[in-house]
GROMACS .gro file of C-alpha atoms in nm:
model
   97
    1UNK     CA    1   2.327  12.240   7.717
    2UNK     CA    2   2.455  11.973   7.484
    3UNK     CA    3   2.830  11.934   7.450
    4UNK     CA    4   2.788  11.837   7.086
    5UNK     CA    5   2.611  12.169   7.012
    6UNK     CA    6   2.879  12.394   7.163
    7UNK     CA    7   3.208  12.526   7.035
    8UNK     CA    8   3.524  12.458   7.232
    9UNK     CA    9   3.523  12.825   7.335
   10UNK     CA   10   3.176  12.787   7.487
   11UNK     CA   11   3.284  12.473   7.671
   12UNK     CA   12   3.592  12.649   7.803
   13UNK     CA   13   3.369  12.929   7.932
   14UNK     CA   14   3.132  12.678   8.096
   15UNK     CA   15   3.419  12.509   8.282
   16UNK     CA   16   3.536  12.840   8.429
   17UNK     CA   17   3.242  12.830   8.672
   18UNK     CA   18   3.113  12.472   8.653
   19UNK     CA   19   3.242  12.120   8.686
   20UNK     CA   20   2.928  11.912   8.627
   21UNK     CA   21   2.894  11.697   8.317
   22UNK     CA   22   2.609  11.451   8.273
   23UNK     CA   23   2.722  11.136   8.096
   24UNK     CA   24   2.462  10.875   8.013
   25UNK     CA   25   2.501  10.536   7.856
   26UNK     CA   26   2.266  10.301   7.687
   27UNK     CA   27   2.302   9.992   7.480
   28UNK     CA   28   2.192   9.826   7.163
   29UNK     CA   29   2.050   9.493   7.273
   30UNK     CA   30   1.754   9.261   7.245
   31UNK     CA   31   1.447   9.351   7.450
   32UNK     CA   32   1.202   9.089   7.344
   33UNK     CA   33   1.007   9.100   7.020
   34UNK     CA   34   0.811   9.413   7.109
   35UNK     CA   35   1.082   9.674   7.181
   36UNK     CA   36   1.348   9.829   6.958
   37UNK     CA   37   1.712   9.736   7.013
   38UNK     CA   38   1.789  10.095   7.112
   39UNK     CA   39   1.536  10.134   7.394
   40UNK     CA   40   1.819  10.165   7.647
   41UNK     CA   41   1.951  10.463   7.453
   42UNK     CA   42   1.617  10.617   7.358
   43UNK     CA   43   1.503  10.639   7.721
   44UNK     CA   44   1.817  10.818   7.851
   45UNK     CA   45   1.803  11.058   7.558
   46UNK     CA   46   1.445  11.153   7.652
   47UNK     CA   47   1.546  11.194   8.015
   48UNK     CA   48   1.834  11.417   7.906
   49UNK     CA   49   1.587  11.634   7.712
   50UNK     CA   50   1.392  11.683   8.035
   51UNK     CA   51   1.708  11.751   8.235
   52UNK     CA   52   1.824  12.004   7.979
   53UNK     CA   53   1.500  12.201   8.023
   54UNK     CA   54   1.559  12.241   8.398
   55UNK     CA   55   1.935  12.239   8.443
   56UNK     CA   56   2.207  12.459   8.302
   57UNK     CA   57   2.453  12.171   8.306
   58UNK     CA   58   2.672  12.028   8.036
   59UNK     CA   59   2.535  11.709   7.881
   60UNK     CA   60   2.770  11.477   7.695
   61UNK     CA   61   2.635  11.260   7.413
   62UNK     CA   62   2.480  10.934   7.524
   63UNK     CA   63   2.714  10.643   7.475
   64UNK     CA   64   2.506  10.398   7.268
   65UNK     CA   65   2.702  10.081   7.341
   66UNK     CA   66   2.729   9.878   7.656
   67UNK     CA   67   2.842   9.557   7.819
   68UNK     CA   68   2.568   9.316   7.716
   69UNK     CA   69   2.734   8.976   7.753
   70UNK     CA   70   2.409   8.794   7.832
   71UNK     CA   71   2.226   8.916   7.523
   72UNK     CA   72   2.476   8.849   7.244
   73UNK     CA   73   2.261   8.566   7.108
   74UNK     CA   74   2.004   8.819   6.988
   75UNK     CA   75   2.072   8.958   6.639
   76UNK     CA   76   2.164   9.326   6.642
   77UNK     CA   77   2.301   9.325   6.997
   78UNK     CA   78   2.632   9.512   7.018
   79UNK     CA   79   2.849   9.409   7.312
   80UNK     CA   80   3.169   9.601   7.384
   81UNK     CA   81   3.237   9.410   7.707
   82UNK     CA   82   3.286   9.534   8.060
   83UNK     CA   83   3.653   9.624   8.032
   84UNK     CA   84   3.606   9.819   7.709
   85UNK     CA   85   3.307   9.998   7.862
   86UNK     CA   86   3.515  10.091   8.166
   87UNK     CA   87   3.798  10.217   7.945
   88UNK     CA   88   3.562  10.425   7.729
   89UNK     CA   89   3.396  10.586   8.032
   90UNK     CA   90   3.739  10.654   8.185
   91UNK     CA   91   3.865  10.807   7.858
   92UNK     CA   92   3.560  11.030   7.826
   93UNK     CA   93   3.596  11.145   8.186
   94UNK     CA   94   3.970  11.205   8.145
   95UNK     CA   95   3.906  11.406   7.829
   96UNK     CA   96   3.654  11.627   8.004
   97UNK     CA   97   3.871  11.676   8.311
   0.00000   0.00000   0.00000
């Protein structure tokens, strides 16, 4: 079940008996001339669709940005850096806890 599709009441009910939240991350970065910039987000989103079919777990939205220091030379790459990535993941986890 997707967190973004639920009301806060439904989430509260879920957490009464569950503590699992799936959090995926991707990135927007260069992948050669043949792949879209968002392939690292498109793939996790597809995997989450498959997980959702088999698991009654809470799925947070995929974080579309990542630490992509080595790929900043490619136009369209969005790099939030390692420390910002760590802080965002920590903030999301803290919010859900």
